[in-house]
mmCIF file of C-alpha atoms in Angstrom:
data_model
loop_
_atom_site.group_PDB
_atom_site.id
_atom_site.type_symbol
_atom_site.label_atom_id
_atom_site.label_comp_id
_atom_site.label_asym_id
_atom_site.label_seq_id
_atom_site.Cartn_x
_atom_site.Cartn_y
_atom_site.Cartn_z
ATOM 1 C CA UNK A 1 42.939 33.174 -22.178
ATOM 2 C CA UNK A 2 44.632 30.097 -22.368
ATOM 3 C CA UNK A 3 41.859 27.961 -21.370
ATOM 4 C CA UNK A 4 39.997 29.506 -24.291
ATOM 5 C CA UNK A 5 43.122 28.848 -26.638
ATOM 6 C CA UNK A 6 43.402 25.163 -25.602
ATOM 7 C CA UNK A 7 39.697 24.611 -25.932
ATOM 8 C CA UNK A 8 39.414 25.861 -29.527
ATOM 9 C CA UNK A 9 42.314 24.211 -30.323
ATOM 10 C CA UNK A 10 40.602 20.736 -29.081
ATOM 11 C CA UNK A 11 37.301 21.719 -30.878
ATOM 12 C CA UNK A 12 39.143 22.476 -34.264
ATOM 13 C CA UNK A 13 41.372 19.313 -34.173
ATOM 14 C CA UNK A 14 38.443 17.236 -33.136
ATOM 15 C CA UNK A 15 36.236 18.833 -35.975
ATOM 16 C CA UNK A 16 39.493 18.121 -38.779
ATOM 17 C CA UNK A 17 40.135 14.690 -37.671
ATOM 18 C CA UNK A 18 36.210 14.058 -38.157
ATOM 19 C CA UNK A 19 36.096 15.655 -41.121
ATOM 20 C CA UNK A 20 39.180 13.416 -42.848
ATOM 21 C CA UNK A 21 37.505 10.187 -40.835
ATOM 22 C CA UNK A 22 34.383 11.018 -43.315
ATOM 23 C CA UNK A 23 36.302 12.008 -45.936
ATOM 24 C CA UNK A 24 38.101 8.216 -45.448
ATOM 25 C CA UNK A 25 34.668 6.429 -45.218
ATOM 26 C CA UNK A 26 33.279 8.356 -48.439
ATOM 27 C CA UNK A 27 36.344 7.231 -50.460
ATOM 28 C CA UNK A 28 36.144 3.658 -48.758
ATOM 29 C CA UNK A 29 32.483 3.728 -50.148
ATOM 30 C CA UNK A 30 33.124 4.843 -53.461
ATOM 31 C CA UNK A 31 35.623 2.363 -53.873
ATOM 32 C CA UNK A 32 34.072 -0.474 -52.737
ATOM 33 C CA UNK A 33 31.167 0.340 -55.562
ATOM 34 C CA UNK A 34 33.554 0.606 -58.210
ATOM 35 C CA UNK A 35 35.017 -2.786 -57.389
ATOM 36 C CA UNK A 36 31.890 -4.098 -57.649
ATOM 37 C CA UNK A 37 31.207 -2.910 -61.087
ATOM 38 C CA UNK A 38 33.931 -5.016 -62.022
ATOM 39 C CA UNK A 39 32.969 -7.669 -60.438
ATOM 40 C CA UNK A 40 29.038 -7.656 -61.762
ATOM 41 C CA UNK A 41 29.716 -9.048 -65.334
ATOM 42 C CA UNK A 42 32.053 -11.689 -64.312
ATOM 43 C CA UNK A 43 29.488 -13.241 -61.838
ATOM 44 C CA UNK A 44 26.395 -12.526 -64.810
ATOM 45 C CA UNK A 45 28.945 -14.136 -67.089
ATOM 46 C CA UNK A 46 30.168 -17.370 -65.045
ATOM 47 C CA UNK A 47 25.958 -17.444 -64.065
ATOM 48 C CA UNK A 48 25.223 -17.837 -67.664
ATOM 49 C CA UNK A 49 27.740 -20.351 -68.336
ATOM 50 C CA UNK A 50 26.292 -22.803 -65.524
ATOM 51 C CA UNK A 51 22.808 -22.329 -67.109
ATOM 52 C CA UNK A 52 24.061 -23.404 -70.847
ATOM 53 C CA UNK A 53 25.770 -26.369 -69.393
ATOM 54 C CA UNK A 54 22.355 -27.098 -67.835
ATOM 55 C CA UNK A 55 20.796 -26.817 -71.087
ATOM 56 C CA UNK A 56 23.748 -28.788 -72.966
ATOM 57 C CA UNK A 57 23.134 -31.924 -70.354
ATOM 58 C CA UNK A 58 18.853 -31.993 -71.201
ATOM 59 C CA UNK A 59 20.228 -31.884 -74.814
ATOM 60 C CA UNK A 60 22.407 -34.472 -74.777
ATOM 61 C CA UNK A 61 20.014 -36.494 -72.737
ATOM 62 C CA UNK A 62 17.217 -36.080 -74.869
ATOM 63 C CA UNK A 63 14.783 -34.414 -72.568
ATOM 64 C CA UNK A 64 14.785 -31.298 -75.180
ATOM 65 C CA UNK A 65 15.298 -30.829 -78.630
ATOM 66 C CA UNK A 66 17.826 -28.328 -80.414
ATOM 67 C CA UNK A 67 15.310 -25.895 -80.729
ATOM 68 C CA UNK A 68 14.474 -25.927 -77.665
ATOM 69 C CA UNK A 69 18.344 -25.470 -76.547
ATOM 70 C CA UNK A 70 18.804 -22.624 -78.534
ATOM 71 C CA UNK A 71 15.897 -20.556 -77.583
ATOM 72 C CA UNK A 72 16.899 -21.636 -73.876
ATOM 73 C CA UNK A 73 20.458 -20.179 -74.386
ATOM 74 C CA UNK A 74 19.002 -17.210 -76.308
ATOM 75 C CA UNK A 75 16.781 -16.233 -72.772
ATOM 76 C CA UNK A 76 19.185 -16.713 -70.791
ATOM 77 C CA UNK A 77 21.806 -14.593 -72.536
ATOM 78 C CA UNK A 78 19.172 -12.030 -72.255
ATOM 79 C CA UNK A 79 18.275 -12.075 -68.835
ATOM 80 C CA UNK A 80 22.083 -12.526 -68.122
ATOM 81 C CA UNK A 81 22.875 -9.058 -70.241
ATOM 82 C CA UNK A 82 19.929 -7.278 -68.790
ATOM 83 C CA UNK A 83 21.211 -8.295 -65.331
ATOM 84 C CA UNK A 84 24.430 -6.715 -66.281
ATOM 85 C CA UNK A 85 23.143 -3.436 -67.450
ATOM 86 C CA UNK A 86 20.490 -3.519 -64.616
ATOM 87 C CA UNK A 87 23.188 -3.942 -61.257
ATOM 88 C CA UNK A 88 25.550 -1.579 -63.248
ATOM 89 C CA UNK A 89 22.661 1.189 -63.334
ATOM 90 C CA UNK A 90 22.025 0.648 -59.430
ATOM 91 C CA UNK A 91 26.100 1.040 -58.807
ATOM 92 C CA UNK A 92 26.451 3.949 -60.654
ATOM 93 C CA UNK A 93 23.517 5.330 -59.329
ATOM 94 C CA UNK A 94 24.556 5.103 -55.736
ATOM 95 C CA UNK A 95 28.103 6.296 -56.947
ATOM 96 C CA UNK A 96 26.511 9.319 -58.355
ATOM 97 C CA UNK A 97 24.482 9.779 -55.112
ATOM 98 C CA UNK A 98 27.668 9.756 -53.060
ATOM 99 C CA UNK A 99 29.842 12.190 -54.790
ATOM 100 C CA UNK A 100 26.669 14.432 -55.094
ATOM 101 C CA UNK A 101 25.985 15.148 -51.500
ATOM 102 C CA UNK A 102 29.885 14.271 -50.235
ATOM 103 C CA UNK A 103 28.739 11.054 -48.435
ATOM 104 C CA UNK A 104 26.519 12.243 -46.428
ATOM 105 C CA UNK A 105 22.967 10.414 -47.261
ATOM 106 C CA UNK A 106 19.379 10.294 -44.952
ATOM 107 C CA UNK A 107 19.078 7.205 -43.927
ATOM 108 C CA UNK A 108 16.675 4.903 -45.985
ATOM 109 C CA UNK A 109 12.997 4.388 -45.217
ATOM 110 C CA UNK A 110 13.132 0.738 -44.697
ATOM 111 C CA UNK A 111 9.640 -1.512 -45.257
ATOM 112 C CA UNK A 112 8.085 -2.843 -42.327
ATOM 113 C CA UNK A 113 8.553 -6.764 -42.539
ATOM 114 C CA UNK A 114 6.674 -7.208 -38.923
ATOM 115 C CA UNK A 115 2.729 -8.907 -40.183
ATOM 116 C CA UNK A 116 -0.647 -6.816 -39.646
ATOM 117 C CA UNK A 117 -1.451 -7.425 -35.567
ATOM 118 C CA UNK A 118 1.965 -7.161 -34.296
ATOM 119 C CA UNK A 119 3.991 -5.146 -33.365
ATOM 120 C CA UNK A 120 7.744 -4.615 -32.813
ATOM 121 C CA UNK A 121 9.363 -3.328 -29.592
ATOM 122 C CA UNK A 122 13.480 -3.103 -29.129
ATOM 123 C CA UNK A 123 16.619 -1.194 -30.143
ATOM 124 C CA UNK A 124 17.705 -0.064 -32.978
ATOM 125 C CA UNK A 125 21.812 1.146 -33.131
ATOM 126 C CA UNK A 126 22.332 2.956 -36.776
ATOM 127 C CA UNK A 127 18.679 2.342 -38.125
ATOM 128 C CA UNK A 128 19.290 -1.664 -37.592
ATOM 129 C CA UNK A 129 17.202 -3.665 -35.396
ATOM 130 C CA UNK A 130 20.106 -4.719 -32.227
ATOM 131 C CA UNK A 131 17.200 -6.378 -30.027
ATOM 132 C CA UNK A 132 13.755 -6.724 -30.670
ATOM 133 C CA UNK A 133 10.558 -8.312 -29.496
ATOM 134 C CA UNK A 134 7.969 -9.187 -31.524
ATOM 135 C CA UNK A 135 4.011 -8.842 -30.154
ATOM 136 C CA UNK A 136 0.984 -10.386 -31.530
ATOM 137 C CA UNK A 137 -1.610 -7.373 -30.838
ATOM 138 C CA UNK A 138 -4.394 -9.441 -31.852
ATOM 139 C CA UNK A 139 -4.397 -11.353 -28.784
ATOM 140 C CA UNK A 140 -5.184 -8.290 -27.044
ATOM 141 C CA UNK A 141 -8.497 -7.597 -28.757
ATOM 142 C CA UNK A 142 -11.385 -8.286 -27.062
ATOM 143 C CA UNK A 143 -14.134 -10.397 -29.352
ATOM 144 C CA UNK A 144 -17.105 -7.844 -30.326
ATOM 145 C CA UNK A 145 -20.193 -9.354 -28.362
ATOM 146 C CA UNK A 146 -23.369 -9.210 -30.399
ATOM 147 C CA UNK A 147 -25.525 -8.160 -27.427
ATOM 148 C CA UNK A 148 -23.552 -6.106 -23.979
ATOM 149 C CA UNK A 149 -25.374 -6.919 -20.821
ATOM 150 C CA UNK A 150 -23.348 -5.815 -18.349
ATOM 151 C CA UNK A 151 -21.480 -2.546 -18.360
ATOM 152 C CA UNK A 152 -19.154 -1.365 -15.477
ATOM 153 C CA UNK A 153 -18.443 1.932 -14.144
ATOM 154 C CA UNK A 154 -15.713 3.919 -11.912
ATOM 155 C CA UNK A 155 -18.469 5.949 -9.217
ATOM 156 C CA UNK A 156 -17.598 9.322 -7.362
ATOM 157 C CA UNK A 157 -20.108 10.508 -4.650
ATOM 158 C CA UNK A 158 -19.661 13.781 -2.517
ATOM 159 C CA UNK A 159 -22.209 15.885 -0.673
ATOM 160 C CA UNK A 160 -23.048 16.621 2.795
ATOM 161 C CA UNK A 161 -23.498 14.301 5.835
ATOM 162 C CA UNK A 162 -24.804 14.485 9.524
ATOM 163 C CA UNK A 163 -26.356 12.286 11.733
ATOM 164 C CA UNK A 164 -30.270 11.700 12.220
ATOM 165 C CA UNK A 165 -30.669 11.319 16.663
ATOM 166 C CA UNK A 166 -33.842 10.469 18.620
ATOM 167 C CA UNK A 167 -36.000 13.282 19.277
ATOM 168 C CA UNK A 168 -33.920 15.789 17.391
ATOM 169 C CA UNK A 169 -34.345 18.011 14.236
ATOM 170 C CA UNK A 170 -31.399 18.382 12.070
ATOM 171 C CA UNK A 171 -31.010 22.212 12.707
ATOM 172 C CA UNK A 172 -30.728 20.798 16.786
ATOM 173 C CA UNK A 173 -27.700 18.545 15.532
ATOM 174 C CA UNK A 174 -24.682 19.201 17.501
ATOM 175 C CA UNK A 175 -22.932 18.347 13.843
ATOM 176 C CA UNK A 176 -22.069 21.342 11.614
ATOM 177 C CA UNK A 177 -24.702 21.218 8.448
ATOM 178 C CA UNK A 178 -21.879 22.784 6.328
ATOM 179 C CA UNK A 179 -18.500 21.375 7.351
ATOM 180 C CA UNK A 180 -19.751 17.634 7.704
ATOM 181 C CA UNK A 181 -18.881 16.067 4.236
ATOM 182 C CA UNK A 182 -18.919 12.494 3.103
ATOM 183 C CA UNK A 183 -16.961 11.355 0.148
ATOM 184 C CA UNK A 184 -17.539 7.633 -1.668
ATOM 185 C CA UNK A 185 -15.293 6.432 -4.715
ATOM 186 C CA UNK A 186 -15.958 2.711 -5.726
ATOM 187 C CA UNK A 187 -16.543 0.200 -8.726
ATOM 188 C CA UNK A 188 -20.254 -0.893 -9.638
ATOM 189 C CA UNK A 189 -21.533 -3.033 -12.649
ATOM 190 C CA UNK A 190 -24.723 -2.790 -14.445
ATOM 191 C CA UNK A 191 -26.489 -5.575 -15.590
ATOM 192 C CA UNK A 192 -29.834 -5.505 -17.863
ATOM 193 C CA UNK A 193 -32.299 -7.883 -16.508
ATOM 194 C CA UNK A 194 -35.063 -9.103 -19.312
ATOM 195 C CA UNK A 195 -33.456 -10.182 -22.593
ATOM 196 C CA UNK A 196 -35.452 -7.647 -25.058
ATOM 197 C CA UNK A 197 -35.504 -4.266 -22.939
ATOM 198 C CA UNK A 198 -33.559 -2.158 -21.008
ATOM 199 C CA UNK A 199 -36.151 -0.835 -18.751
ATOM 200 C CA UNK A 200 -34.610 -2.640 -15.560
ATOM 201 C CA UNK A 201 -31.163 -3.163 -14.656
ATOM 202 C CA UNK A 202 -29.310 -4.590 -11.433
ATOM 203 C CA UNK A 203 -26.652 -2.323 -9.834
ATOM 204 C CA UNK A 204 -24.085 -4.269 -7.518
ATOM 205 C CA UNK A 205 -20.336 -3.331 -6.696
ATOM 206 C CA UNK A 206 -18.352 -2.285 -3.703
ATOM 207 C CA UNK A 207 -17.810 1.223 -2.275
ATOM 208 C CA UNK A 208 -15.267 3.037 -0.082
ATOM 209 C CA UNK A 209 -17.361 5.314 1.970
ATOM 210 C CA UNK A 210 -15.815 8.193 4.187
ATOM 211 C CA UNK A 211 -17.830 9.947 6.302
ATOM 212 C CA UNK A 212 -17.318 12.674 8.686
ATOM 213 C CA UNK A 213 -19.034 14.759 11.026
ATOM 214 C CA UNK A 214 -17.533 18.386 12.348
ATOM 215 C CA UNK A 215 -18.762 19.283 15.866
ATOM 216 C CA UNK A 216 -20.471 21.982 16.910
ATOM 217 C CA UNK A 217 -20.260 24.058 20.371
ATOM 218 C CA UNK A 218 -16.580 23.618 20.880
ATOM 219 C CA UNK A 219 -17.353 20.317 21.852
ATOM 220 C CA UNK A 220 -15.661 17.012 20.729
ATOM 221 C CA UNK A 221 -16.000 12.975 21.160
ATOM 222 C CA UNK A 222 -14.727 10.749 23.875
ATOM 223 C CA UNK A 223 -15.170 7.681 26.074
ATOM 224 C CA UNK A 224 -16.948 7.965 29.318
ATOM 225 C CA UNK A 225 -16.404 5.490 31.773
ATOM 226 C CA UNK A 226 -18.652 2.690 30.522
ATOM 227 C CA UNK A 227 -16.493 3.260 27.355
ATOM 228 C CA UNK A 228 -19.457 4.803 25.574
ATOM 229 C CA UNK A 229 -18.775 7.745 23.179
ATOM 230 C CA UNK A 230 -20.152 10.567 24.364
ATOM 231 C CA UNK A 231 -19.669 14.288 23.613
ATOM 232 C CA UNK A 232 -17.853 16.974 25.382
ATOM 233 C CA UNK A 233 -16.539 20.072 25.835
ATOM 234 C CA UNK A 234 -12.873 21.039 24.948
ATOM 235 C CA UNK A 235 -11.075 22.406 27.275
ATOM 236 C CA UNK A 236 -9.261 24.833 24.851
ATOM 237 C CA UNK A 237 -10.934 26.864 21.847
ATOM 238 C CA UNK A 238 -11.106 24.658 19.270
ATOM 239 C CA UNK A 239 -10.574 25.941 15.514
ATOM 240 C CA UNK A 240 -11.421 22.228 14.351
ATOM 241 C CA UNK A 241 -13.067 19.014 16.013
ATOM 242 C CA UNK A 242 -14.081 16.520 13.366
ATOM 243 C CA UNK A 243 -14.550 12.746 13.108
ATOM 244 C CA UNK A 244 -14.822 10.367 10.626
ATOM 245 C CA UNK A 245 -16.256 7.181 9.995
ATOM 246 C CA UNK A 246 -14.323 4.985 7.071
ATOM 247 C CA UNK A 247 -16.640 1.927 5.705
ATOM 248 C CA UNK A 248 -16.581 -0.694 3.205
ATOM 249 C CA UNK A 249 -19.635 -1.351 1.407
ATOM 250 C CA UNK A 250 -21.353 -3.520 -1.043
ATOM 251 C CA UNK A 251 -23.926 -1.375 -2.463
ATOM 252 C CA UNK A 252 -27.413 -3.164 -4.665
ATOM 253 C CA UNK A 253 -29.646 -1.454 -6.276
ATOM 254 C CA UNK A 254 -32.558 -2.124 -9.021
ATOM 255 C CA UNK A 255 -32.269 0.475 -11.450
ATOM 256 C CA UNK A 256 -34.872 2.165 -13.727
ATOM 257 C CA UNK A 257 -35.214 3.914 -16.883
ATOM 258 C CA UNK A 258 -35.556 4.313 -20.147
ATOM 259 C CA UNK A 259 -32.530 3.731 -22.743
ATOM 260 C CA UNK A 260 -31.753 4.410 -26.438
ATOM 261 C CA UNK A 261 -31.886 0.743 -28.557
ATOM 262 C CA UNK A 262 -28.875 1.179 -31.534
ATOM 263 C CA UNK A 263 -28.820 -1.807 -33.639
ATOM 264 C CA UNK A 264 -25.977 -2.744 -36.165
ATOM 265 C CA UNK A 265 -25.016 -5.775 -38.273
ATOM 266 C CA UNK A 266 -22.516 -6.963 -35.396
ATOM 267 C CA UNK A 267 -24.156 -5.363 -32.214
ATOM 268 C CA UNK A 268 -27.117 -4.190 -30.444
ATOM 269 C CA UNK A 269 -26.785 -1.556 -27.731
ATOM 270 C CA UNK A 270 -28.843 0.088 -25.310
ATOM 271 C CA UNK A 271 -27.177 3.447 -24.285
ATOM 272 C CA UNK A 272 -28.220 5.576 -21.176
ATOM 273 C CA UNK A 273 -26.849 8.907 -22.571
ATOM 274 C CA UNK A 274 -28.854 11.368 -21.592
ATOM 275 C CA UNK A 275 -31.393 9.481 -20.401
ATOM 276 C CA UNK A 276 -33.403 9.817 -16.381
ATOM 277 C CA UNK A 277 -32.222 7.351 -14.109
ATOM 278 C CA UNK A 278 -33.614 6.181 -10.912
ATOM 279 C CA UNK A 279 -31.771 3.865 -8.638
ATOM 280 C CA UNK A 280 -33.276 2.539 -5.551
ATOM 281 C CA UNK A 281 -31.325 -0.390 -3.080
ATOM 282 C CA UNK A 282 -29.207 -0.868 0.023
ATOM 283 C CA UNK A 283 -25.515 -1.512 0.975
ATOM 284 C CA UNK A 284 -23.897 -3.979 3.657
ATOM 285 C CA UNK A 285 -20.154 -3.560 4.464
ATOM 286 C CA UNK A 286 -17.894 -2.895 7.790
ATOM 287 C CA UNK A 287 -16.089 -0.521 9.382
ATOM 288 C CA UNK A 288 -12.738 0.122 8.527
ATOM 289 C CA UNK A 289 -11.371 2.973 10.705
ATOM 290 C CA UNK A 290 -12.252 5.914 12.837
ATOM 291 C CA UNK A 291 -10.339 8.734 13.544
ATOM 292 C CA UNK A 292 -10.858 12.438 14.997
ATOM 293 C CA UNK A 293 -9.080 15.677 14.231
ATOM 294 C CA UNK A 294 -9.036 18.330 16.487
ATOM 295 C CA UNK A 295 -6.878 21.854 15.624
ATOM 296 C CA UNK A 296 -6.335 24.103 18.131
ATOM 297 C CA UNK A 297 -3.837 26.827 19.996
ATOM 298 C CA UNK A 298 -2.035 26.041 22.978
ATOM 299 C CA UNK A 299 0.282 28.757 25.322
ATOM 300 C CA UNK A 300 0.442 30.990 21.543
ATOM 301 C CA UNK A 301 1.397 27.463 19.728
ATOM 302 C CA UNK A 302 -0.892 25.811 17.143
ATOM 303 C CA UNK A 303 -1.877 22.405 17.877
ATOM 304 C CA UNK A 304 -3.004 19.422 15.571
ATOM 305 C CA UNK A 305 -3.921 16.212 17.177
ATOM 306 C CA UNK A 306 -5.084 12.699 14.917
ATOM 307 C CA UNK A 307 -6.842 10.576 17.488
ATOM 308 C CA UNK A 308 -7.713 6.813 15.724
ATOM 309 C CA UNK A 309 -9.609 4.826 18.073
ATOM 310 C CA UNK A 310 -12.388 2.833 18.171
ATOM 311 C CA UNK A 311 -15.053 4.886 19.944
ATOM 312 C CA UNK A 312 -17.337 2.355 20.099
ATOM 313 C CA UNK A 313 -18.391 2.439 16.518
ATOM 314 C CA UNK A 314 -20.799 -0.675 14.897
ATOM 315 C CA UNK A 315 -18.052 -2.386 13.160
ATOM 316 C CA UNK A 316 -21.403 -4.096 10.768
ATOM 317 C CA UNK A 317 -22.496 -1.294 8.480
ATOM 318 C CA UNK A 318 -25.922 -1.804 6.621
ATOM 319 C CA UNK A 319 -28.142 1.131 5.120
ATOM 320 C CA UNK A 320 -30.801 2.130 2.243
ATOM 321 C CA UNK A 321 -29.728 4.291 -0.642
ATOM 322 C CA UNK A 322 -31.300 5.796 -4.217
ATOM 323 C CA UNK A 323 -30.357 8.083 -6.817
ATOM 324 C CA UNK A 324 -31.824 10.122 -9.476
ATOM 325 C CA UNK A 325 -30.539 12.247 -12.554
ATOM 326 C CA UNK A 326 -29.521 12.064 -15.843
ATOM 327 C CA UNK A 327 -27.161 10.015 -17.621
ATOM 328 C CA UNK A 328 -23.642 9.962 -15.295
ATOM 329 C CA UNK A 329 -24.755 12.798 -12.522
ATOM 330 C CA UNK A 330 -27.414 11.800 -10.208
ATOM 331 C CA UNK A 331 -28.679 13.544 -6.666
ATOM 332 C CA UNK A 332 -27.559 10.803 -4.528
ATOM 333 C CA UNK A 333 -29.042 9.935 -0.818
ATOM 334 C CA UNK A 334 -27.837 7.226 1.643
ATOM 335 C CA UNK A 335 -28.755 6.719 5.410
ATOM 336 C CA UNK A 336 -27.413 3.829 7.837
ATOM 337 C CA UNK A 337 -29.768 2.120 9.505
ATOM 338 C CA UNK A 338 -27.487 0.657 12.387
ATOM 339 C CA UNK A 339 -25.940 3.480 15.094
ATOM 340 C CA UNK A 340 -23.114 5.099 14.553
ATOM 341 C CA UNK A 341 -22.164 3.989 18.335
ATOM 342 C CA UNK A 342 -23.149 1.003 20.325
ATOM 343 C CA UNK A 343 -25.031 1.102 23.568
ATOM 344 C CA UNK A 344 -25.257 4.919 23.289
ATOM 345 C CA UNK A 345 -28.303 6.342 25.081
ATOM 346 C CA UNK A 346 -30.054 7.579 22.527
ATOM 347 C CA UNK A 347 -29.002 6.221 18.717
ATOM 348 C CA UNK A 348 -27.430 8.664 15.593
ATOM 349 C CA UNK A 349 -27.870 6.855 12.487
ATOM 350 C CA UNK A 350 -25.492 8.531 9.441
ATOM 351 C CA UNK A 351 -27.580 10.338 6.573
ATOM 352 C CA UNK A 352 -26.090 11.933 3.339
ATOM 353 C CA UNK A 353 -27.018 13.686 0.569
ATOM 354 C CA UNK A 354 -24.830 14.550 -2.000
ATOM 355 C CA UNK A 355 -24.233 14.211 -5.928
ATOM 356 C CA UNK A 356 -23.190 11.171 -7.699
ATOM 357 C CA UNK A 357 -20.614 10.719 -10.944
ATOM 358 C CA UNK A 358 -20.672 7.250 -12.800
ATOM 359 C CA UNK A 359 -17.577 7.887 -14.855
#
């Protein structure tokens, strides 16, 4: 109970003293603008009196006549009086909107001084600038180019993958049809060959290529004694035995198809939305990493084990590829020409088929 005591006693003091700290600052405010009233017709009064001895001098010097003089003094009286009633207006005003909502005034929308192309980034501490940075956003624009040759996309690929072996059919693979994936993710460019159609176009980039391979028959890979890779039976049950090939390629391919020609007073275009595309080419790369997974229980214990070794892999990867479809999604098919492993007995060469997403 007297925790509660104490703390509303803190709260209420705190909330008094802030309320006669605003109180203070509203007075402070109010008479601050008052003094200035005071103050405006002096300063509009000693003002006009420097501007008449201005005129008096370019009298007495002859550089205007008395006519002239007077209706000088006359405008500036004028403007001096309207200044007076004018500044007197805006105090009262501002008095007025003081003692109208108790001091307590939104804060005012303040023009932005910063030019067109720029922009401002810093901190502001009571709506005031403290530090700021200034940006010129123009130099971030990009010049419009009348005519886009080259276009450049982000490219997905996923699908299925197995391995094509001397003197075997694929349903004879000892490679799951099902669990062996490949997944690609790269950067290509497009580039439009002939200057006044859009028929032909050169696709070039690089690719990360992962492709794996899930045995079958409880069966999984390892190095026989001429350090071949070979395969072989596990000697537990095996829930999982996969391996996987990681390359880096540099895929080419001529491109066909037709395209949509949009022509405006600053561009021309040709645009492949919705339209078929056929790619046809080959890729080059190397080898990056090999590794094999195998998942299985041991004594009533689950056991995962990540092998990475070489295996004997060709480290030079080189294949043919082509894809078909429409606009970004295209059936996609690549096959390595060189064997997966070196100086193996009979040669598996890496085929996939799969979908492809230029994003």
């Amino acid at each position: 109970m007297r925790t509660i005591t104490l703390f509303v006693l803190v709260v209420s003091t705190l909330f008094v003293v802030n309320t006669i700290s605003a109180q203070e600052e509203y007075a402070r405010k109010v008479k601050a603008l008052k003094s200035q009233k005071e103050q405006v017709t002096q300063q509009e009064k000693e003002a006009l009196k420097v501007e008449v001895s201005e005129i008096n001098r370019r009298l007495a010097d002859g550089s205007i006549s008395e006519e002239e003089a007077k209706i000088l003094k006359e405008a500036a009286a004028e403007k001096r009086a309207l200044n007076i009633e004018n500044r007197l207006v805006i105090i009262d005003n501002q008095i007025s909107l003081l003692e109208r909502n108790d001091g307590i005034l939104l804060n005012d929308i303040g023009v932005d001084s910063i030019p067109e192309g720029q922009i401002r980034i810093g901190i502001d501490i009571g709506g005031k600038p403290a530090e700021s940075y200034i940006f010129n956003t123009n130099s971030w624009k990009r010049d419009l180019k009348y005519d886009r040759r080259t276009y450049s996309d982000f490219v997905i690929a996923v699908g299925l993958n197995n391995a094509i072996i001397e003197g075997q059919s694929l349903n004879d693979s000892p490679y799951q049809l099902g669990g062996s994936r490949f997944f690609e993710m790269g950067w290509q460019w497009r580039t439009r060959v002939f200057q006044n159609t859009n028929f032909l176009r050169l696709n070039y980039g690089f690719s990360f290529q992962f492709n794996g391979l899930e045995m079958k028959d409880n069966q999984y890979l390892v190095l026989n004694d001429q350090g071949n890779a070979e395969l072989q039976t596990f000697e537990y049950e095996l829930d999982k035995s996969k391996f996987r090939m990681d390359n880096l390629v540099f895929p080419f391919h001529l491109e066909f198809g037709p395209s949509k020609f949009k022509e405006t007073d600053k561009t021309i275009r040709y645009s492949l939305h919705n339209q078929f595309r056929l790619g046809i080419g080959a890729y080059g790369g190397f080898n990056i990493g090999t590794r094999q997974k195998l998942k299985y229980e041991q004594d009533g214990s689950s056991v995962k084990d990540k092998l990475k070794r070489d295996y004997n892999t060709n480290n030079l990867i080189y294949g043919l590829s082509a894809y078909a479809g429409f606009d970004g999604v295209l059936l996609y098919l690549k096959y390595d020409i060189n064997p997966i492993f070196k100086d193996a007995a009979i040669d598996q060469r890496n085929v996939s088929l799969g979908l492809r997403f230029d994003l």
